[in-house]
Amino acid sequence: MSTAETAAAPRRFALPPELAQMAYRLLAAAIVCVALSFLSDAFFTANNLLNILRQTALLFLLASGLTLVILTAGLDLSVGANVALSACLAATVIKSTGYASLGFVVGLGCGALIGFINGILVTALRIPSFIATYGMLWILSGITYYYMAGETIHGFPPAFRQLGSGYLFGIPMPVYIMVLFLLLGSWFAQRTVWGQQVYAIGANPVAARLSGVPVERRLVLVYTFSGAMAGLASLIILARINSAQGDIGEELTLPAIAAVLIGGTSLFGGFGSVAGTLIGALILTLVLNGMNLLQVNASWQPLVTGVIVILAVWIDSRTRKLTE
C-alpha cells in the first residue's frame, strides 16, 4: 500500500480498552435479562427487580473494597468471616445498649481493624496475602463461633432496620449507599494520586517503590478499606435480616471475588475498576436470581457460578488482547 493510500485509509474507531470491557459486560447483562424474561414470568416484576437491585448493592459493597486489594495483586479471603464477626459484635452492642449508632461504629470499626491487621500481616511480616487472609478467615470463624456459642441475636430498632430494609422514593436504601460508594470509589481510583498509586503497585511494585510510592502504607490502607467495607456490609445484612448468628455472611467471600473477576479486574493487579465490579455483581446476581426463579437445585448453583467465573476470566483475556 502506497503512502497516499495509507493516508487516505479511514481510521478505525476503537473504544479505550477499559470502556470496551465494560461494554462487553453490559451486553452480557442485557443478554441474561432478555433470556430470563423469556424463561420466567416472575423476572420482570417490580418486586423481583427491586430484590435484584438490593442483592447487587450488598454484593457490590463487599466487592468494592476487595477490588482495590486485587488491583494491588493481592487477595482478601477473610471478608466473609469479617462480616460474621463484625455483625455479631454490632448486634451485641445494639441489643445491650439500645444505641444503634454505637453498634454501627463497632461494626464498622471491627471490620476496619481486621483489614488493618491483614495489611500488617502482608506488609510487615511479608506473608503472601492469600495465606495471611486464609489464616485470618479461620481465626475469625473460630472467634465468632466461640463468641456466639450457637445463639442467635435478633430484634433491632426500626430506625436501624431502615438501613437494610427501608425504601426512599420506592428504591431500597442499600441502592443509594451503593451509588454513593460507586462514585466515591471511582473518584478515588481514577482521580486521586493515591488511587493511581494503587494501580502502580499492582502493575509493578518494585517500580512503584523506586518512584517514591510508599507501597507498604498504601497496602495497609487498601486492606483497611476492604475490611471497613466488610463491616459496612455486615451492618446492612444485620438490618436486612434482623438477626445475627455465627454463620452470617460466611457464604459471601467467593461471590464477592467472583464479582470482581467478572467485572474485569485482573488477578495479577494493575487493571480493573470499581464500576466494572458493579457490572460483575449485577451479572452474578442476575444469574443467581434466574436460577432461583427457575428452581435450579441449590447444589448446582455453586457449579454454575464457578463455570461463569472461569468463562469470564477466559473471555476477558481474549477480548483484552483484541482491544489493546
Short mmCIF file of C-alpha atoms in Angstrom, two decimals:
data_model
loop_
_atom_site.label_atom_id
_atom_site.label_comp_id
_atom_site.label_asym_id
_atom_site.label_seq_id
_atom_site.Cartn_x
_atom_site.Cartn_y
_atom_site.Cartn_z
CA MET A 1 0.00 0.00 0.00
CA SER A 2 1.37 3.39 -1.01
CA THR A 3 1.86 6.27 1.41
CA ALA A 4 -1.05 8.12 -0.20
CA GLU A 5 -3.34 5.09 0.19
CA THR A 6 -2.30 4.72 3.84
CA ALA A 7 -3.06 8.36 4.48
CA ALA A 8 -6.46 8.02 2.77
CA ALA A 9 -7.47 4.87 4.69
CA PRO A 10 -10.26 5.59 7.21
CA ARG A 11 -9.27 5.45 10.87
CA ARG A 12 -10.79 2.53 12.76
CA PHE A 13 -12.98 3.64 15.65
CA ALA A 14 -11.99 1.89 18.85
CA LEU A 15 -13.03 2.37 22.46
CA PRO A 16 -10.38 2.56 25.16
CA PRO A 17 -9.74 -0.98 26.49
CA GLU A 18 -11.45 -0.35 29.84
CA LEU A 19 -14.61 1.08 28.23
CA ALA A 20 -14.68 -1.76 25.71
CA GLN A 21 -14.50 -4.30 28.55
CA MET A 22 -17.43 -2.60 30.29
CA ALA A 23 -19.43 -2.55 27.08
CA TYR A 24 -18.95 -6.31 26.67
CA ARG A 25 -20.13 -6.91 30.23
CA LEU A 26 -23.17 -4.67 29.91
CA LEU A 27 -24.06 -6.58 26.75
CA ALA A 28 -23.73 -9.85 28.69
CA ALA A 29 -26.01 -8.49 31.45
CA ALA A 30 -28.57 -7.43 28.84
CA ILE A 31 -28.49 -10.89 27.23
CA VAL A 32 -29.06 -12.55 30.63
CA CYS A 33 -32.05 -10.21 31.26
CA VAL A 34 -33.62 -11.00 27.87
CA ALA A 35 -33.13 -14.75 28.35
CA LEU A 36 -34.65 -14.70 31.86
CA SER A 37 -37.61 -12.63 30.69
CA PHE A 38 -38.50 -15.44 28.27
CA LEU A 39 -37.80 -18.24 30.73
CA SER A 40 -39.70 -16.86 33.75
CA ASP A 41 -42.80 -14.66 34.01
CA ALA A 42 -41.70 -13.60 37.50
CA PHE A 43 -38.47 -11.99 36.33
CA PHE A 44 -39.82 -8.64 35.11
CA THR A 45 -41.91 -7.91 38.18
CA ALA A 46 -41.29 -4.88 40.38
CA ASN A 47 -40.60 -6.94 43.49
CA ASN A 48 -38.07 -9.15 41.74
CA LEU A 49 -36.23 -6.23 40.10
CA LEU A 50 -36.01 -4.40 43.45
CA ASN A 51 -34.74 -7.60 45.05
CA ILE A 52 -32.04 -7.85 42.34
CA LEU A 53 -31.00 -4.25 42.99
CA ARG A 54 -30.80 -4.86 46.74
CA GLN A 55 -28.74 -8.03 46.35
CA THR A 56 -26.46 -6.36 43.81
CA ALA A 57 -25.90 -3.45 46.20
CA LEU A 58 -24.88 -5.73 49.05
CA LEU A 59 -22.52 -7.77 46.90
CA PHE A 60 -21.03 -4.63 45.35
CA LEU A 61 -20.27 -3.02 48.71
CA LEU A 62 -18.33 -6.09 49.81
CA ALA A 63 -16.63 -6.49 46.44
CA SER A 64 -15.70 -2.81 46.02
CA GLY A 65 -13.16 -2.94 48.84
CA LEU A 66 -11.90 -6.26 47.51
CA THR A 67 -11.42 -4.62 44.10
CA LEU A 68 -8.73 -2.31 45.47
CA VAL A 69 -6.98 -5.26 47.11
CA ILE A 70 -6.97 -7.24 43.86
CA LEU A 71 -5.78 -4.15 41.94
CA THR A 72 -2.61 -4.38 44.06
CA ALA A 73 -2.27 -8.07 43.00
CA GLY A 74 -3.39 -9.15 46.48
CA LEU A 75 -6.36 -11.13 47.76
CA ASP A 76 -8.56 -10.97 50.85
CA LEU A 77 -10.20 -14.30 51.64
CA SER A 78 -11.35 -13.18 55.08
CA VAL A 79 -14.11 -10.76 54.03
CA GLY A 80 -16.94 -13.25 54.69
CA ALA A 81 -15.62 -14.15 58.15
CA ASN A 82 -15.05 -10.43 58.77
CA VAL A 83 -18.73 -9.81 58.01
CA ALA A 84 -19.75 -12.52 60.51
CA LEU A 85 -17.69 -11.24 63.45
CA SER A 86 -18.48 -7.56 62.77
CA ALA A 87 -22.21 -8.31 62.55
CA CYS A 88 -22.26 -10.35 65.77
CA LEU A 89 -20.34 -7.71 67.74
CA ALA A 90 -22.55 -4.91 66.40
CA ALA A 91 -25.68 -6.92 67.21
CA THR A 92 -24.48 -7.46 70.78
CA VAL A 93 -23.82 -3.75 71.30
CA ILE A 94 -27.17 -2.71 69.83
CA LYS A 95 -29.11 -5.20 71.96
CA SER A 96 -27.22 -4.48 75.19
CA THR A 97 -27.13 -0.66 74.95
CA GLY A 98 -30.12 0.13 72.74
CA TYR A 99 -27.98 2.55 70.71
CA ALA A 100 -27.91 1.61 67.02
CA SER A 101 -25.34 4.34 66.32
CA LEU A 102 -22.91 2.74 68.79
CA GLY A 103 -23.44 -0.66 67.14
CA PHE A 104 -22.81 0.96 63.76
CA VAL A 105 -19.46 2.33 64.97
CA VAL A 106 -18.48 -1.03 66.49
CA GLY A 107 -19.37 -2.99 63.32
CA LEU A 108 -17.55 -0.59 61.03
CA GLY A 109 -14.56 -0.33 63.38
CA CYS A 110 -14.28 -4.09 63.80
CA GLY A 111 -14.23 -4.57 60.03
CA ALA A 112 -11.60 -1.87 59.55
CA LEU A 113 -9.42 -3.26 62.37
CA ILE A 114 -9.45 -6.74 60.85
CA GLY A 115 -8.48 -5.24 57.48
CA PHE A 116 -5.68 -3.26 59.17
CA ILE A 117 -4.31 -6.46 60.76
CA ASN A 118 -4.43 -8.15 57.34
CA GLY A 119 -2.44 -5.24 55.92
CA ILE A 120 0.19 -5.54 58.68
CA LEU A 121 0.49 -9.30 58.09
CA VAL A 122 1.06 -8.71 54.37
CA THR A 123 3.45 -5.76 54.62
CA ALA A 124 5.33 -6.08 57.93
CA LEU A 125 5.52 -9.87 58.16
CA ARG A 126 5.79 -10.37 54.37
CA ILE A 127 3.17 -13.14 54.40
CA PRO A 128 1.53 -13.65 50.97
CA SER A 129 -1.96 -12.17 51.04
CA PHE A 130 -3.57 -15.49 50.09
CA ILE A 131 -2.02 -17.24 53.11
CA ALA A 132 -2.45 -14.34 55.56
CA THR A 133 -6.14 -13.79 54.83
CA TYR A 134 -6.88 -17.53 54.59
CA GLY A 135 -5.45 -17.93 58.08
CA MET A 136 -7.42 -14.88 59.23
CA LEU A 137 -10.60 -16.48 57.84
CA TRP A 138 -10.18 -19.46 60.17
CA ILE A 139 -9.20 -17.29 63.15
CA LEU A 140 -12.27 -15.06 62.74
CA SER A 141 -14.59 -18.03 62.21
CA GLY A 142 -13.27 -19.66 65.39
CA ILE A 143 -13.72 -16.47 67.43
CA THR A 144 -17.23 -15.89 66.06
CA TYR A 145 -18.48 -19.41 66.72
CA TYR A 146 -16.96 -19.41 70.23
CA TYR A 147 -18.44 -15.98 70.96
CA MET A 148 -21.93 -16.79 69.74
CA ALA A 149 -21.95 -20.37 71.15
CA GLY A 150 -24.79 -21.33 68.83
CA GLU A 151 -27.00 -18.45 69.97
CA THR A 152 -28.90 -16.03 67.74
CA ILE A 153 -29.36 -12.33 68.44
CA HIS A 154 -32.47 -10.82 66.89
CA GLY A 155 -34.84 -7.87 67.11
CA PHE A 156 -33.23 -4.49 66.35
CA PRO A 157 -34.68 -0.94 66.45
CA PRO A 158 -36.86 0.01 63.44
CA ALA A 159 -34.66 3.03 62.69
CA PHE A 160 -31.60 0.77 62.33
CA ARG A 161 -33.52 -1.69 60.16
CA GLN A 162 -34.17 1.06 57.63
CA LEU A 163 -30.51 0.74 56.63
CA GLY A 164 -31.09 -2.67 55.07
CA SER A 165 -34.82 -2.99 54.51
CA GLY A 166 -36.06 0.60 54.14
CA TYR A 167 -37.08 2.43 50.96
CA LEU A 168 -36.67 6.00 49.73
CA PHE A 169 -38.85 7.05 46.75
CA GLY A 170 -39.57 3.36 46.16
CA ILE A 171 -35.88 2.40 45.89
CA PRO A 172 -34.19 0.20 48.56
CA MET A 173 -31.81 2.13 50.83
CA PRO A 174 -28.81 -0.15 50.05
CA VAL A 175 -29.05 1.01 46.42
CA TYR A 176 -28.41 4.63 47.43
CA ILE A 177 -25.43 3.51 49.51
CA MET A 178 -24.19 1.52 46.50
CA VAL A 179 -24.38 4.57 44.22
CA LEU A 180 -22.57 6.71 46.80
CA PHE A 181 -19.68 4.26 47.09
CA LEU A 182 -19.58 3.72 43.32
CA LEU A 183 -18.98 7.44 42.86
CA LEU A 184 -16.50 7.67 45.73
CA GLY A 185 -14.64 4.52 44.67
CA SER A 186 -14.41 5.59 41.02
CA TRP A 187 -13.24 9.06 42.01
CA PHE A 188 -10.63 7.65 44.39
CA ALA A 189 -9.27 5.10 41.92
CA GLN A 190 -9.26 7.30 38.83
CA ARG A 191 -8.83 10.88 40.05
CA THR A 192 -6.57 10.82 43.10
CA VAL A 193 -2.83 10.31 43.44
CA TRP A 194 -3.44 7.56 45.99
CA GLY A 195 -5.72 5.75 43.56
CA GLN A 196 -3.15 5.92 40.79
CA GLN A 197 -0.54 4.62 43.22
CA VAL A 198 -2.76 1.58 43.87
CA TYR A 199 -2.70 0.80 40.13
CA ALA A 200 1.07 1.37 40.03
CA ILE A 201 1.65 -1.03 42.93
CA GLY A 202 -0.38 -3.73 41.20
CA ALA A 203 1.35 -3.23 37.85
CA ASN A 204 4.90 -3.23 39.21
CA PRO A 205 5.55 -2.86 42.95
CA VAL A 206 9.31 -2.55 42.50
CA ALA A 207 8.98 0.29 40.01
CA ALA A 208 6.35 1.94 42.22
CA ARG A 209 8.71 1.79 45.22
CA LEU A 210 11.60 3.22 43.18
CA SER A 211 9.27 6.03 42.07
CA GLY A 212 8.75 7.04 45.67
CA VAL A 213 5.38 5.40 46.30
CA PRO A 214 5.07 4.34 49.98
CA VAL A 215 3.99 0.83 48.98
CA GLU A 216 3.61 -0.65 52.46
CA ARG A 217 1.48 2.24 53.77
CA ARG A 218 -0.74 2.17 50.70
CA LEU A 219 -1.24 -1.59 51.04
CA VAL A 220 -2.22 -1.26 54.70
CA LEU A 221 -4.70 1.46 53.69
CA VAL A 222 -6.18 -0.73 50.95
CA TYR A 223 -6.66 -3.74 53.26
CA THR A 224 -8.14 -1.49 55.96
CA PHE A 225 -10.63 -0.07 53.44
CA SER A 226 -11.58 -3.58 52.32
CA GLY A 227 -12.18 -4.54 55.95
CA ALA A 228 -14.25 -1.42 56.56
CA MET A 229 -16.44 -2.26 53.57
CA ALA A 230 -16.95 -5.75 55.02
CA GLY A 231 -18.01 -4.08 58.27
CA LEU A 232 -20.48 -1.86 56.40
CA ALA A 233 -21.88 -4.87 54.53
CA SER A 234 -22.32 -6.69 57.85
CA LEU A 235 -24.46 -3.83 59.19
CA ILE A 236 -26.67 -3.81 56.10
CA ILE A 237 -27.16 -7.58 56.35
CA LEU A 238 -27.94 -7.23 60.04
CA ALA A 239 -30.53 -4.55 59.35
CA ARG A 240 -31.98 -6.59 56.50
CA ILE A 241 -32.49 -9.96 58.17
CA ASN A 242 -32.96 -8.58 61.72
CA SER A 243 -30.82 -11.29 63.32
CA ALA A 244 -27.20 -12.37 63.78
CA GLN A 245 -25.71 -15.81 64.13
CA GLY A 246 -22.25 -17.32 63.80
CA ASP A 247 -22.52 -18.24 60.13
CA ILE A 248 -23.90 -14.90 58.90
CA GLY A 249 -22.07 -13.74 55.78
CA GLU A 250 -19.99 -16.92 55.64
CA GLU A 251 -21.03 -17.67 52.07
CA LEU A 252 -20.22 -14.20 50.71
CA THR A 253 -16.46 -14.47 50.13
CA LEU A 254 -16.49 -16.41 46.86
CA PRO A 255 -19.35 -14.42 45.26
CA ALA A 256 -17.51 -11.18 46.13
CA ILE A 257 -14.31 -12.44 44.49
CA ALA A 258 -16.36 -13.68 41.54
CA ALA A 259 -17.99 -10.24 41.11
CA VAL A 260 -14.56 -8.59 40.98
CA LEU A 261 -13.24 -11.06 38.40
CA ILE A 262 -16.39 -11.00 36.27
CA GLY A 263 -16.11 -7.21 36.41
CA GLY A 264 -12.76 -7.40 34.65
CA THR A 265 -10.25 -6.69 37.43
CA SER A 266 -7.08 -8.66 36.80
CA LEU A 267 -5.93 -11.10 39.46
CA PHE A 268 -2.40 -10.04 38.55
CA GLY A 269 -3.15 -6.43 39.53
CA GLY A 270 -2.92 -3.08 37.77
CA PHE A 271 -6.09 -3.33 35.66
CA GLY A 272 -9.76 -3.02 36.59
CA SER A 273 -12.27 -0.61 38.05
CA VAL A 274 -14.92 -0.26 40.73
CA ALA A 275 -17.54 0.38 38.01
CA GLY A 276 -16.60 -2.93 36.38
CA THR A 277 -17.12 -4.65 39.73
CA LEU A 278 -20.65 -3.22 39.88
CA ILE A 279 -21.42 -4.78 36.49
CA GLY A 280 -19.86 -8.05 37.66
CA ALA A 281 -22.02 -8.01 40.80
CA LEU A 282 -25.10 -7.33 38.67
CA ILE A 283 -24.35 -10.22 36.28
CA LEU A 284 -23.74 -12.64 39.14
CA THR A 285 -26.91 -11.54 40.95
CA LEU A 286 -28.96 -11.90 37.75
CA VAL A 287 -27.69 -15.43 37.23
CA LEU A 288 -28.33 -16.47 40.85
CA ASN A 289 -31.78 -14.84 40.75
CA GLY A 290 -32.56 -16.62 37.49
CA MET A 291 -31.56 -19.99 38.94
CA ASN A 292 -33.84 -19.41 41.93
CA LEU A 293 -36.75 -18.42 39.68
CA LEU A 294 -36.19 -21.50 37.51
CA GLN A 295 -35.94 -23.64 40.65
CA VAL A 296 -32.49 -24.94 39.82
CA ASN A 297 -31.28 -27.32 42.52
CA ALA A 298 -29.20 -25.43 45.12
CA SER A 299 -26.42 -28.00 44.71
CA TRP A 300 -25.92 -26.90 41.11
CA GLN A 301 -25.70 -23.19 41.81
CA PRO A 302 -22.05 -23.13 43.03
CA LEU A 303 -21.13 -25.21 39.97
CA VAL A 304 -22.78 -22.72 37.63
CA THR A 305 -21.10 -19.82 39.45
CA GLY A 306 -17.70 -21.47 39.08
CA VAL A 307 -18.22 -22.05 35.36
CA ILE A 308 -19.25 -18.40 34.89
CA VAL A 309 -16.12 -17.17 36.68
CA ILE A 310 -13.83 -19.34 34.55
CA LEU A 311 -15.62 -18.27 31.37
CA ALA A 312 -15.49 -14.61 32.39
CA VAL A 313 -11.75 -14.71 33.05
CA TRP A 314 -11.10 -16.58 29.78
CA ILE A 315 -13.28 -14.22 27.70
CA ASP A 316 -11.69 -11.26 29.47
CA SER A 317 -8.18 -12.37 28.49
CA ARG A 318 -9.28 -12.92 24.88
CA THR A 319 -11.16 -9.63 24.47
CA ARG A 320 -8.39 -7.69 26.17
CA LYS A 321 -5.96 -8.85 23.53
CA LEU A 322 -8.39 -7.76 20.81
CA THR A 323 -8.97 -4.32 22.29
CA GLU A 324 -5.34 -3.50 23.04
#
